[in-house]
PDB file of C-alpha atoms in Angstrom:
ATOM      1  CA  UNK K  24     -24.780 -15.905   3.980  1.00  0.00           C
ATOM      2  CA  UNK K  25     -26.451 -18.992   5.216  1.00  0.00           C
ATOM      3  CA  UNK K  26     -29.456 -17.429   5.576  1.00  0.00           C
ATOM      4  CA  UNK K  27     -29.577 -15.982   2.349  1.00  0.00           C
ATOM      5  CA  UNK K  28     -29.111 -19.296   0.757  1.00  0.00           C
ATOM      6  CA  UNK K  29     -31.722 -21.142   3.097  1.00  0.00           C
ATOM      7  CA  UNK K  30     -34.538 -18.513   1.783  1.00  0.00           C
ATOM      8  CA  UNK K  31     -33.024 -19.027  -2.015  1.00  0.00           C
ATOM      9  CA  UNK K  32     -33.777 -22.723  -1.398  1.00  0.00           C
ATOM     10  CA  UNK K  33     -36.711 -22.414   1.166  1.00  0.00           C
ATOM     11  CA  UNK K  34     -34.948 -25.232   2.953  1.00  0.00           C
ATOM     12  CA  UNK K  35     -33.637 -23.929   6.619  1.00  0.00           C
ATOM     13  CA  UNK K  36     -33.258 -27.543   7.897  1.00  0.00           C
ATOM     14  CA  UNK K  37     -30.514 -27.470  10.615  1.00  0.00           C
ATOM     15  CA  UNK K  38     -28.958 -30.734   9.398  1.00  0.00           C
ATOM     16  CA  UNK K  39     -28.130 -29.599   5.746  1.00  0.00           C
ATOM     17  CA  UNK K  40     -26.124 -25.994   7.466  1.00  0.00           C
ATOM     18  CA  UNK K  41     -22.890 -27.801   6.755  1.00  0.00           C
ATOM     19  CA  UNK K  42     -23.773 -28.581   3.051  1.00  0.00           C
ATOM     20  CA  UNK K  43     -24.889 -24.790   2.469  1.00  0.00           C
ATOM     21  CA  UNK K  44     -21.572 -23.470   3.656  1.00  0.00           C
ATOM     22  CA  UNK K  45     -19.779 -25.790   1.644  1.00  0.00           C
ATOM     23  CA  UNK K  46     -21.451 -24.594  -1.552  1.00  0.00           C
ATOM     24  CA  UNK K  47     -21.420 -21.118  -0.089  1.00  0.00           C
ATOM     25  CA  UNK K  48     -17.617 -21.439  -0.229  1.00  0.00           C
ATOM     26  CA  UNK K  49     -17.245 -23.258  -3.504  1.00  0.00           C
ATOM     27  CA  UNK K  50     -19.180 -20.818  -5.182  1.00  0.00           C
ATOM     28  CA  UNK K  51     -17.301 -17.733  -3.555  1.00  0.00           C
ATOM     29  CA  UNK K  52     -13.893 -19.272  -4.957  1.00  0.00           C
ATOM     30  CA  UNK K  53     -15.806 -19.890  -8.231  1.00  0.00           C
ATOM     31  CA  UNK K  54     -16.970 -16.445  -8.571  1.00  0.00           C
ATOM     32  CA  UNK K  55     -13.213 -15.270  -7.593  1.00  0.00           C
ATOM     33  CA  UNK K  56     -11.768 -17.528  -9.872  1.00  0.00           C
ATOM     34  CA  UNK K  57     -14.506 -16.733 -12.807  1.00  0.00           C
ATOM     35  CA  UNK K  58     -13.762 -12.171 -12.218  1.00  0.00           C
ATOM     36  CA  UNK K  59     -10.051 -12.628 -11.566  1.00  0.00           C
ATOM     37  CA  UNK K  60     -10.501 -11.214  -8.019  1.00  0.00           C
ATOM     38  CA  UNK K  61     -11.287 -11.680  -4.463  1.00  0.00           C
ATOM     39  CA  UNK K  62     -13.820  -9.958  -2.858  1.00  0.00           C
ATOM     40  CA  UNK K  63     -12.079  -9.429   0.656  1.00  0.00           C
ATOM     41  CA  UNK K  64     -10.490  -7.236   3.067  1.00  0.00           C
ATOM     42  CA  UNK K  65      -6.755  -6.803   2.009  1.00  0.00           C
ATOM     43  CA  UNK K  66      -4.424  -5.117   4.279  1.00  0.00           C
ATOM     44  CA  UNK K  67      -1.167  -4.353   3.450  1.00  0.00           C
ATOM     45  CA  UNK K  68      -0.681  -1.697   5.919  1.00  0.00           C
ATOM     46  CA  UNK K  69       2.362  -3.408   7.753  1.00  0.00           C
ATOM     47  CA  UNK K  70       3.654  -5.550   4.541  1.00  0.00           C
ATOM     48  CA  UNK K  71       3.760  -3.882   1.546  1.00  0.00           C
ATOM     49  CA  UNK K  72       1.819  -4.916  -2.273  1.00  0.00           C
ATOM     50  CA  UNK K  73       4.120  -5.407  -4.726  1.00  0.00           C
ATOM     51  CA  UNK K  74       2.302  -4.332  -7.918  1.00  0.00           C
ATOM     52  CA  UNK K  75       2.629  -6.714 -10.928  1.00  0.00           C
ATOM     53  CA  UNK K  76       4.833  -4.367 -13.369  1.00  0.00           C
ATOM     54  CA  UNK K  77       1.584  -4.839 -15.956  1.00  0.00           C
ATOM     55  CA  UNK K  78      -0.368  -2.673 -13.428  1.00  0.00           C
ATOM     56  CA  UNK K  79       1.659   0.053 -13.792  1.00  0.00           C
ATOM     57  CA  UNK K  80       0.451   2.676 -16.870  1.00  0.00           C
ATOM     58  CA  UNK K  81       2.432   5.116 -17.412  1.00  0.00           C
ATOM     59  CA  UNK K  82       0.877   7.839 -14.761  1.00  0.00           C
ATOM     60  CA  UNK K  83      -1.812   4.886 -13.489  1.00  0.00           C
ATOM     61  CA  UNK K  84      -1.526   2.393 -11.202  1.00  0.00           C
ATOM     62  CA  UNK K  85      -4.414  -0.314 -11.344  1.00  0.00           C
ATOM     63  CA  UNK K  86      -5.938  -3.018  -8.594  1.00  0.00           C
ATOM     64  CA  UNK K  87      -7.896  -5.443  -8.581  1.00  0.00           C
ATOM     65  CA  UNK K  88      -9.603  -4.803  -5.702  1.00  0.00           C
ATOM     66  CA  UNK K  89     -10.837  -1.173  -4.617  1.00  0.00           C
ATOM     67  CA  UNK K  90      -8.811   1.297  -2.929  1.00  0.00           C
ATOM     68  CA  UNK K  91      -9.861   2.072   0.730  1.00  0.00           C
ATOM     69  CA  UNK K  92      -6.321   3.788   1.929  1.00  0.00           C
ATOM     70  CA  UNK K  93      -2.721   4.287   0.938  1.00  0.00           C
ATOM     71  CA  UNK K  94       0.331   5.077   3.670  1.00  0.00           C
ATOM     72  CA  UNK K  95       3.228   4.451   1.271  1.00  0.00           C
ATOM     73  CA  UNK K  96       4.307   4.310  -2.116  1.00  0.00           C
ATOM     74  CA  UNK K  97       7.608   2.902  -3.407  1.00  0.00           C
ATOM     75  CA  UNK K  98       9.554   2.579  -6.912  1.00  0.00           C
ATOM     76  CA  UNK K  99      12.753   1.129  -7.183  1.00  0.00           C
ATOM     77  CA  UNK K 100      14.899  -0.975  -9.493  1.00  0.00           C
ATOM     78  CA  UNK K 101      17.046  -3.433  -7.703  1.00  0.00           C
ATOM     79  CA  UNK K 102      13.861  -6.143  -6.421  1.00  0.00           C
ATOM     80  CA  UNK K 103      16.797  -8.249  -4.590  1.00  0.00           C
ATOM     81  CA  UNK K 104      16.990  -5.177  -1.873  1.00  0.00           C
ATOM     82  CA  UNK K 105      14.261  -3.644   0.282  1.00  0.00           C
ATOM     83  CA  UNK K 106      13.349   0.286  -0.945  1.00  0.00           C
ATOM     84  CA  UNK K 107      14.600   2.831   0.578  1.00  0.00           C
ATOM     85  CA  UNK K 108      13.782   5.809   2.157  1.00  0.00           C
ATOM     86  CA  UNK K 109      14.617   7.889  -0.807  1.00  0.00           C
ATOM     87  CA  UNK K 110      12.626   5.562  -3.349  1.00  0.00           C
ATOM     88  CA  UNK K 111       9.269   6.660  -1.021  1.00  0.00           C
ATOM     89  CA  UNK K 112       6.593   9.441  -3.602  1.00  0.00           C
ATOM     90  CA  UNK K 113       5.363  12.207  -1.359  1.00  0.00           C
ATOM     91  CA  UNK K 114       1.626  11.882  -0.398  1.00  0.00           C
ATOM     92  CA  UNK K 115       0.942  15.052  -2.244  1.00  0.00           C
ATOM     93  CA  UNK K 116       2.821  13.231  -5.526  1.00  0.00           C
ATOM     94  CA  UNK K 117      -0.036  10.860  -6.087  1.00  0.00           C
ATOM     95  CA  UNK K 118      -4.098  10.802  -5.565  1.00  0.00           C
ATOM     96  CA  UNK K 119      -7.452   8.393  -6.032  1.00  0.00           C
ATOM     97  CA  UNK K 120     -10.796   8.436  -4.445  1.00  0.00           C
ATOM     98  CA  UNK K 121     -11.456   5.600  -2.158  1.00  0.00           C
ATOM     99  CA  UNK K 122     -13.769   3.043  -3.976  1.00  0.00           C
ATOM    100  CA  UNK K 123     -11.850   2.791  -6.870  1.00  0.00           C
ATOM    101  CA  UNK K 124      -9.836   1.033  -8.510  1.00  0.00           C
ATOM    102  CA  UNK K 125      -6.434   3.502 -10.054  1.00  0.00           C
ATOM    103  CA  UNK K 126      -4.203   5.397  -8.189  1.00  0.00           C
ATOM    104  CA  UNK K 127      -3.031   8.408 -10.489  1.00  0.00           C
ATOM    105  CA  UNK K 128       0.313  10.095 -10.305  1.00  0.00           C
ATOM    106  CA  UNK K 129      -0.281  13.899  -9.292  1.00  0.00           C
ATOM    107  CA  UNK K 130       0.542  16.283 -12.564  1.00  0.00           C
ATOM    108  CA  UNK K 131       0.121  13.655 -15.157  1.00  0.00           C
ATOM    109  CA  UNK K 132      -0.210  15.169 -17.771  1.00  0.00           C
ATOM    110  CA  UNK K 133       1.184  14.110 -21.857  1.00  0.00           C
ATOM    111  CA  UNK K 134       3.890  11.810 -22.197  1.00  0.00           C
ATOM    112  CA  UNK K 135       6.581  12.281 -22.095  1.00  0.00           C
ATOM    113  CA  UNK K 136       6.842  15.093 -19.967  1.00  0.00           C
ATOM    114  CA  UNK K 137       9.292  14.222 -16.708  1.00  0.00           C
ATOM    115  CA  UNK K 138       8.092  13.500 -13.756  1.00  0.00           C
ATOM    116  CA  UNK K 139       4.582  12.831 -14.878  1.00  0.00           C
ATOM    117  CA  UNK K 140       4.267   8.924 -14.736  1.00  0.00           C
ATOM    118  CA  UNK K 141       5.713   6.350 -11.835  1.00  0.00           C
ATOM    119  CA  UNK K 142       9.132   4.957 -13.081  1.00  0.00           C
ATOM    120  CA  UNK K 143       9.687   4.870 -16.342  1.00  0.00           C
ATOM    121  CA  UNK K 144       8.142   3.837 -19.578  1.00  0.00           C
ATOM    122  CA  UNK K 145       7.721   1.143 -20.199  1.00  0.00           C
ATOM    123  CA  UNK K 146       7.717   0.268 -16.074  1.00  0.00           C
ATOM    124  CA  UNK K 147      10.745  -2.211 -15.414  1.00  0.00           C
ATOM    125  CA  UNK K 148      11.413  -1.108 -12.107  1.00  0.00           C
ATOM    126  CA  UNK K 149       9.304  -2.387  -9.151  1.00  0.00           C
ATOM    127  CA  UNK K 150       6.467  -0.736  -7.402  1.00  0.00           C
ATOM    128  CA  UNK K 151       5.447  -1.537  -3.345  1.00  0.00           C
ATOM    129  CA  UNK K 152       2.529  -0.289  -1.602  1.00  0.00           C
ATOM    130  CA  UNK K 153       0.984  -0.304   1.801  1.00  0.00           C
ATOM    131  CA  UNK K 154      -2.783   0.551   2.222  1.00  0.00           C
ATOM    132  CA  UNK K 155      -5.539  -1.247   2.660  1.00  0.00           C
ATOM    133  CA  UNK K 156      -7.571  -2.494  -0.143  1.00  0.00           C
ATOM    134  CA  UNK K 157     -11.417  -4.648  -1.188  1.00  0.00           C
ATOM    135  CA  UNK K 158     -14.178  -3.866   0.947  1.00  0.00           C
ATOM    136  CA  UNK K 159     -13.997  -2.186   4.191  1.00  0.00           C
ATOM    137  CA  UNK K 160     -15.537  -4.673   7.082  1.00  0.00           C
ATOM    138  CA  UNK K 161     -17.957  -4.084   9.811  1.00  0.00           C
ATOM    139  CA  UNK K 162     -17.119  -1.902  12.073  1.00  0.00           C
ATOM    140  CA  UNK K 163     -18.023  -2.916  14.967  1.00  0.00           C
ATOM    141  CA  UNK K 164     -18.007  -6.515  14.085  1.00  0.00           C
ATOM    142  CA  UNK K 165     -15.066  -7.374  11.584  1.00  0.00           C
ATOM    143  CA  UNK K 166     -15.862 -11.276  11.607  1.00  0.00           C
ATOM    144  CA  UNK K 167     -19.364 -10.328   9.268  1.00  0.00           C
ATOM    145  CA  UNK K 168     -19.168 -12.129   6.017  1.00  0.00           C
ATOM    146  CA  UNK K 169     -19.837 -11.246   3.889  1.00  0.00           C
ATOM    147  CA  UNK K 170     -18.525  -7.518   4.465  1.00  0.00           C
ATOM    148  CA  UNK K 171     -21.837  -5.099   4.089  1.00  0.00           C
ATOM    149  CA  UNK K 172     -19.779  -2.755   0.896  1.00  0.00           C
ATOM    150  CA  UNK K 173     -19.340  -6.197  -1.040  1.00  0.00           C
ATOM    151  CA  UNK K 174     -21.631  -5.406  -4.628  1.00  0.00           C
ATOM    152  CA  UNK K 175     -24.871  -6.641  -4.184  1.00  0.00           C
ATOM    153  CA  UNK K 176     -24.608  -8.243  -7.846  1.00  0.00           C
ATOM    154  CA  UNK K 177     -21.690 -10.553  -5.935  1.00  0.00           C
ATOM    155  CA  UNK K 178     -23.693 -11.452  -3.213  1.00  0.00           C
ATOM    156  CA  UNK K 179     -26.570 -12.445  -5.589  1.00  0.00           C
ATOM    157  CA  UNK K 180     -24.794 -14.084  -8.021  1.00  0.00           C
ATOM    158  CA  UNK K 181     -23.186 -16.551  -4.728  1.00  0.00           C
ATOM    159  CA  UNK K 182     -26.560 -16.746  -3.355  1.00  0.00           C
ATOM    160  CA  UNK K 183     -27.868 -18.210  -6.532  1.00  0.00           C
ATOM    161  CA  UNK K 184     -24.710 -20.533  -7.444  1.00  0.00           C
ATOM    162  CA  UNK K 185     -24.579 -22.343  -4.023  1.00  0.00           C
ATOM    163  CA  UNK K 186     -28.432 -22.686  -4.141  1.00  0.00           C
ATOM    164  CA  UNK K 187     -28.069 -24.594  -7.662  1.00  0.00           C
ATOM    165  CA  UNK K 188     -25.013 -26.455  -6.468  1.00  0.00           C
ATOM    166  CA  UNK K 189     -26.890 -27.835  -3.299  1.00  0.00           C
ATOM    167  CA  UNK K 190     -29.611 -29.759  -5.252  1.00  0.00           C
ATOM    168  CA  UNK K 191     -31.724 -28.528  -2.967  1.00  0.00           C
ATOM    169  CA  UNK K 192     -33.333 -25.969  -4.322  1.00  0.00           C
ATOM    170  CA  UNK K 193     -36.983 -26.478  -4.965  1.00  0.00           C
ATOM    171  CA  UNK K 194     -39.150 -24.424  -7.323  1.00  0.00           C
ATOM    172  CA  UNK K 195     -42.856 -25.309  -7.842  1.00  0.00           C
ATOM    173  CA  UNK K 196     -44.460 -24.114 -10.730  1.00  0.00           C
ATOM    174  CA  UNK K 197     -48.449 -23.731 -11.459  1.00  0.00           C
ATOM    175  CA  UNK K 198     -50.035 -24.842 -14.618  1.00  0.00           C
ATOM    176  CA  UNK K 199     -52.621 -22.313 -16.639  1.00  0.00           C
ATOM    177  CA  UNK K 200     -55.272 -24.913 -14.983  1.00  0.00           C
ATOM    178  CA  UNK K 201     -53.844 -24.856 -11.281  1.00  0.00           C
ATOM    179  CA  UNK K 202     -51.814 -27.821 -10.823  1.00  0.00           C
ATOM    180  CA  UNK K 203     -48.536 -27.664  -9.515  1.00  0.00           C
ATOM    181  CA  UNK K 204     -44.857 -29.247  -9.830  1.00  0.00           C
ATOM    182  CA  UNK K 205     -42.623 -29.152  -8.492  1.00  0.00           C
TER     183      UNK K 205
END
């Protein structure tokens, strides 16, 4: 947050608020850019995810963002059509635990026993899913960034980064004999 940064850089000067949320947001895409991920709210609850055929594992799915719910899961080979209704797993077909980030096919158990993985092996067909996904949002205000589940390493780590990027932030060091630089 702002805030965050002003205290990083004990500077909360009203004019430089602008500057901050600049770096704020330069560092956030950096950070993105640097784990591969983004660290927001994803909801594909109306329009469906279509998983990158590398994601799929045999009886694992993986994200790149945590799980928070899933409504629908689809395999199907032709990508040029919609699925259908027959292409839909049952609920009770797959599981995870909300936080993480794999969605496991129910009854998994050694390939290559049937039924036990999502498609087939290796995955060629394609794989949509609506849920919602990253880290869950206020409450009762959805507009707080950054959401309060983010990791607090992630909010340190911006913090830090837009503080150095800002050239405004102002250590001051004392000497064994008292003096002090800044």
């Amino acid at each position: 947050t702002l805030e965050d940064v002003q205290k990083e850089t004990k500077n909360s000067s009203s004019t430089d608020t602008s500057w901050y949320q600049n770096q704020i947001n330069l560092a956030s895409r950096y950070i993105e850019d640097y784990c591969n991920t983004d660290f927001r709210y994803q909801d594909y609850s109306s329009t469906a995810y279509t998983v990158p055929r590398a994601h799929v594992l045999e009886d694992e799915v993986h994200f790149p963002w945590p799980i928070l719910t899933i409504t629908g899961v689809w395999v199907y080979s032709d990508h040029t059509e919609s699925p259908a209704d027959a292409d839909k797993y049952e609920a009770d077909s797959y599981y995870f635990r909300a936080g993480e980030f794999v969605l496991h096919k129910q009854g998994a158990v050694a390939f290559p026993q049937p039924g036990a993985i999502f498609g087939t092996y290796p995955f060629i067909q394609n794989m949509d899913i609506k849920g919602t996904f990253g880290y869950a949002l206020d409450g009762s205000n959805p507009s707080t960034a950054p959401p309060p589940t983010m990791p607090a390493a992630v909010r340190r780590a911006c913090t830090l980064i837009a503080a150095n990027w800002s050239n405004e932030n102002r250590k001051e060091e004392v000497g064994l004999d008292g003096t002090r630089t800044e």
